PDB file of C-alpha atoms in Angstrom:
ATOM      1  CA  MET H  63      10.154 115.215 129.580  1.00 46.00           C
ATOM      2  CA  ASN H  64       6.688 115.586 131.048  1.00 45.00           C
ATOM      3  CA  ASN H  65       5.565 119.065 132.181  1.00 44.00           C
ATOM      4  CA  SER H  66       2.953 117.555 134.623  1.00 42.00           C
ATOM      5  CA  SER H  67       5.378 118.114 137.517  1.00 44.00           C
ATOM      6  CA  ALA H  68       5.997 121.728 136.729  1.00 43.00           C
ATOM      7  CA  GLY H  69       3.506 122.901 139.338  1.00 41.00           C
ATOM      8  CA  PRO H  70      -0.190 123.519 139.695  1.00 42.00           C
ATOM      9  CA  SER H  71      -2.132 124.296 136.582  1.00 40.00           C
ATOM     10  CA  SER H  72      -3.210 127.846 135.858  1.00 38.00           C
ATOM     11  CA  LYS H  73      -6.739 126.917 136.784  1.00 39.00           C
ATOM     12  CA  ALA H  74      -5.556 125.960 140.243  1.00 39.00           C
ATOM     13  CA  ARG H  75      -3.811 129.266 140.762  1.00 37.00           C
ATOM     14  CA  VAL H  76      -6.947 131.340 139.822  1.00 41.00           C
ATOM     15  CA  GLY H  77      -8.420 133.005 142.962  1.00 44.00           C
ATOM     16  CA  ALA H  78     -11.923 132.722 143.979  1.00 44.00           C
ATOM     17  CA  SER H  79     -12.746 136.218 142.611  1.00 48.00           C
ATOM     18  CA  GLN H  80     -11.761 135.326 139.039  1.00 51.00           C
ATOM     19  CA  PRO H  81     -14.503 134.517 136.658  1.00 50.00           C
ATOM     20  CA  SER H  82     -15.005 131.156 135.148  1.00 47.00           C
ATOM     21  CA  GLU H  83     -13.532 130.404 131.785  1.00 51.00           C
ATOM     22  CA  ASN H  84     -16.950 130.472 130.073  1.00 46.00           C
ATOM     23  CA  SER H  85     -17.687 133.948 131.362  1.00 49.00           C
ATOM     24  CA  LEU H  86     -14.475 135.308 129.858  1.00 52.00           C
ATOM     25  CA  LYS H  87     -15.735 134.489 126.308  1.00 64.00           C
ATOM     26  CA  ARG H  88     -16.886 137.829 124.846  1.00 67.00           C
ATOM     27  CA  LYS H  89     -18.087 139.217 121.654  1.00 77.00           C
ATOM     28  CA  ARG H  90     -14.999 140.347 119.706  1.00 83.00           C
ATOM     29  CA  GLY H  91     -14.960 143.495 117.823  1.00 85.00           C
ATOM     30  CA  MET H  92     -17.285 145.497 119.949  1.00 91.00           C
ATOM     31  CA  PHE H  93     -14.888 148.357 120.371  1.00 93.00           C
ATOM     32  CA  GLN H  94     -13.092 148.145 116.952  1.00 94.00           C
ATOM     33  CA  LYS H  95     -14.579 151.348 115.404  1.00 95.00           C
ATOM     34  CA  ASP H  96     -13.996 153.331 118.677  1.00 96.00           C
ATOM     35  CA  LEU H  97     -10.420 152.021 118.879  1.00 97.00           C
ATOM     36  CA  GLN H  98      -9.695 152.774 115.235  1.00 97.00           C
ATOM     37  CA  HIS H  99     -10.661 156.496 115.843  1.00 97.00           C
ATOM     38  CA  MET H 100      -8.643 156.589 118.993  1.00 97.00           C
ATOM     39  CA  MET H 101      -5.622 155.019 117.343  1.00 97.00           C
ATOM     40  CA  TYR H 102      -5.929 157.564 114.511  1.00 97.00           C
ATOM     41  CA  GLY H 103      -6.223 160.403 117.110  1.00 97.00           C
ATOM     42  CA  PHE H 104      -2.959 159.108 118.664  1.00 96.00           C
ATOM     43  CA  GLY H 105      -1.119 159.178 115.291  1.00 97.00           C
ATOM     44  CA  ASP H 106      -1.857 155.785 113.720  1.00 96.00           C
ATOM     45  CA  ASP H 107      -3.105 155.408 110.187  1.00 95.00           C
ATOM     46  CA  SER H 108      -6.774 156.286 109.500  1.00 93.00           C
ATOM     47  CA  ASN H 109      -7.324 152.623 108.554  1.00 94.00           C
ATOM     48  CA  PRO H 110      -5.083 150.523 110.799  1.00 96.00           C
ATOM     49  CA  LEU H 111      -4.645 146.848 110.199  1.00 96.00           C
ATOM     50  CA  PRO H 112      -7.548 144.820 111.660  1.00 95.00           C
ATOM     51  CA  GLU H 113      -4.892 142.641 113.470  1.00 96.00           C
ATOM     52  CA  THR H 114      -3.592 145.669 115.184  1.00 96.00           C
ATOM     53  CA  VAL H 115      -6.974 146.850 116.211  1.00 96.00           C
ATOM     54  CA  SER H 116      -7.832 143.360 117.561  1.00 96.00           C
ATOM     55  CA  LEU H 117      -4.618 143.277 119.546  1.00 97.00           C
ATOM     56  CA  VAL H 118      -5.256 146.793 121.065  1.00 97.00           C
ATOM     57  CA  GLU H 119      -8.781 145.658 121.920  1.00 97.00           C
ATOM     58  CA  ASP H 120      -7.498 142.497 123.624  1.00 96.00           C
ATOM     59  CA  ILE H 121      -5.093 144.640 125.608  1.00 97.00           C
ATOM     60  CA  VAL H 122      -7.691 147.171 126.615  1.00 96.00           C
ATOM     61  CA  VAL H 123     -10.278 144.499 127.539  1.00 96.00           C
ATOM     62  CA  ASP H 124      -7.716 142.594 129.652  1.00 96.00           C
ATOM     63  CA  TYR H 125      -6.726 145.855 131.416  1.00 97.00           C
ATOM     64  CA  VAL H 126     -10.243 146.930 132.224  1.00 96.00           C
ATOM     65  CA  THR H 127     -11.284 143.428 133.311  1.00 96.00           C
ATOM     66  CA  ASP H 128      -8.178 143.246 135.613  1.00 98.00           C
ATOM     67  CA  MET H 129      -8.965 146.617 137.078  1.00 97.00           C
ATOM     68  CA  VAL H 130     -12.668 145.762 137.682  1.00 97.00           C
ATOM     69  CA  HIS H 131     -11.738 142.486 139.459  1.00 97.00           C
ATOM     70  CA  LYS H 132      -9.160 144.296 141.636  1.00 97.00           C
ATOM     71  CA  ALA H 133     -11.607 147.052 142.503  1.00 97.00           C
ATOM     72  CA  GLN H 134     -14.314 144.386 143.308  1.00 97.00           C
ATOM     73  CA  ASP H 135     -11.796 142.726 145.625  1.00 95.00           C
ATOM     74  CA  ILE H 136     -11.249 146.017 147.422  1.00 93.00           C
ATOM     75  CA  ALA H 137     -14.942 146.676 147.569  1.00 95.00           C
ATOM     76  CA  THR H 138     -15.996 143.317 149.050  1.00 94.00           C
ATOM     77  CA  LYS H 139     -15.264 144.535 152.610  1.00 85.00           C
ATOM     78  CA  ARG H 140     -17.721 147.300 152.101  1.00 86.00           C
ATOM     79  CA  GLY H 141     -20.189 145.378 149.907  1.00 90.00           C
ATOM     80  CA  LYS H 142     -20.446 148.180 147.308  1.00 94.00           C
ATOM     81  CA  LEU H 143     -18.264 149.099 144.401  1.00 95.00           C
ATOM     82  CA  LEU H 144     -17.468 152.821 144.369  1.00 96.00           C
ATOM     83  CA  THR H 145     -15.576 155.160 142.031  1.00 96.00           C
ATOM     84  CA  GLU H 146     -12.962 155.649 144.829  1.00 96.00           C
ATOM     85  CA  ASP H 147     -12.006 152.010 144.560  1.00 96.00           C
ATOM     86  CA  PHE H 148     -10.831 152.622 140.973  1.00 97.00           C
ATOM     87  CA  LEU H 149      -9.086 155.881 142.031  1.00 97.00           C
ATOM     88  CA  PHE H 150      -7.313 153.896 144.785  1.00 96.00           C
ATOM     89  CA  LEU H 151      -5.956 151.373 142.242  1.00 97.00           C
ATOM     90  CA  ILE H 152      -4.440 154.103 140.049  1.00 98.00           C
ATOM     91  CA  ARG H 153      -3.278 156.380 142.865  1.00 98.00           C
ATOM     92  CA  LYS H 154       0.356 155.812 141.982  1.00 98.00           C
ATOM     93  CA  ASP H 155      -0.059 156.498 138.265  1.00 98.00           C
ATOM     94  CA  LEU H 156      -0.463 160.271 138.459  1.00 98.00           C
ATOM     95  CA  PRO H 157      -1.332 160.964 134.799  1.00 98.00           C
ATOM     96  CA  LYS H 158      -4.186 158.488 134.942  1.00 98.00           C
ATOM     97  CA  LEU H 159      -5.260 159.741 138.355  1.00 98.00           C
ATOM     98  CA  ASN H 160      -5.269 163.344 137.282  1.00 98.00           C
ATOM     99  CA  ARG H 161      -7.224 162.568 134.081  1.00 98.00           C
ATOM    100  CA  CYS H 162      -9.867 160.488 136.033  1.00 98.00           C
ATOM    101  CA  THR H 163     -10.366 163.249 138.601  1.00 98.00           C
ATOM    102  CA  GLU H 164     -10.655 165.818 135.721  1.00 98.00           C
ATOM    103  CA  LEU H 165     -13.267 163.718 134.000  1.00 98.00           C
ATOM    104  CA  LEU H 166     -15.136 163.040 137.206  1.00 98.00           C
ATOM    105  CA  SER H 167     -15.288 166.739 137.948  1.00 98.00           C
ATOM    106  CA  MET H 168     -16.441 167.581 134.372  1.00 98.00           C
ATOM    107  CA  ASN H 169     -19.075 164.908 134.699  1.00 98.00           C
ATOM    108  CA  GLU H 170     -20.273 166.515 137.938  1.00 97.00           C
ATOM    109  CA  GLU H 171     -20.433 169.945 136.225  1.00 97.00           C
ATOM    110  CA  LEU H 172     -22.482 168.484 133.345  1.00 97.00           C
ATOM    111  CA  LYS H 173     -24.928 166.967 135.859  1.00 95.00           C
ATOM    112  CA  GLN H 174     -25.360 170.399 137.574  1.00 94.00           C
ATOM    113  CA  ALA H 175     -25.907 172.078 134.212  1.00 92.00           C
ATOM    114  CA  ARG H 176     -28.481 169.505 133.232  1.00 92.00           C
ATOM    115  CA  LYS H 177     -30.191 169.889 136.501  1.00 88.00           C
ATOM    116  CA  ALA H 178     -30.406 173.706 136.033  1.00 86.00           C
ATOM    117  CA  PHE H 179     -31.992 173.186 132.594  1.00 82.00           C
ATOM    118  CA  GLU H 180     -34.540 170.752 133.920  1.00 78.00           C
ATOM    119  CA  VAL H 181     -35.792 173.333 136.524  1.00 66.00           C
ATOM    120  CA  ASP H 182     -35.997 176.043 133.865  1.00 64.00           C
ATOM    121  CA  GLU H 183     -38.146 173.784 131.624  1.00 66.00           C
ATOM    122  CA  GLU H 184     -40.414 172.915 134.515  1.00 67.00           C
ATOM    123  CA  LYS H 185     -40.988 176.738 135.252  1.00 69.00           C
ATOM    124  CA  LEU H 186     -41.600 177.443 131.554  1.00 68.00           C
ATOM    125  CA  ALA H 187     -44.099 174.650 131.324  1.00 72.00           C
ATOM    126  CA  SER H 188     -45.998 175.877 134.428  1.00 73.00           C
ATOM    127  CA  HIS H 189     -46.153 179.474 133.148  1.00 67.00           C
ATOM    128  CA  GLN H 190     -47.896 178.590 129.967  1.00 63.00           C
TER     129      GLN H 190
END
């Protein structure tokens, strides 16, 4: 039996905002060391199987890519991608939303702290 009548191909179903097949090719293994450390931190072996790390990397890259495409779709009306677009996408996943808002507020605190040190350095340099 021929599967050609099963419906449109997956390429035909891809929306206009989806990247081309060539742009999806990526350098594998970019995140392997980081993922190994994260996996160990979450209870895996200190040297997990390379196949396991590759699988986790594929899952993470697919998830992040999907989130970025969805956020870009939301932002097209405004013309600019904002942090709030990502927060909107995870609004129903409270643990992720809470963690993201916590990290964003810590990032803002770090920016303010760096800014305070920059001013102090400028004052010290001008008094010498």
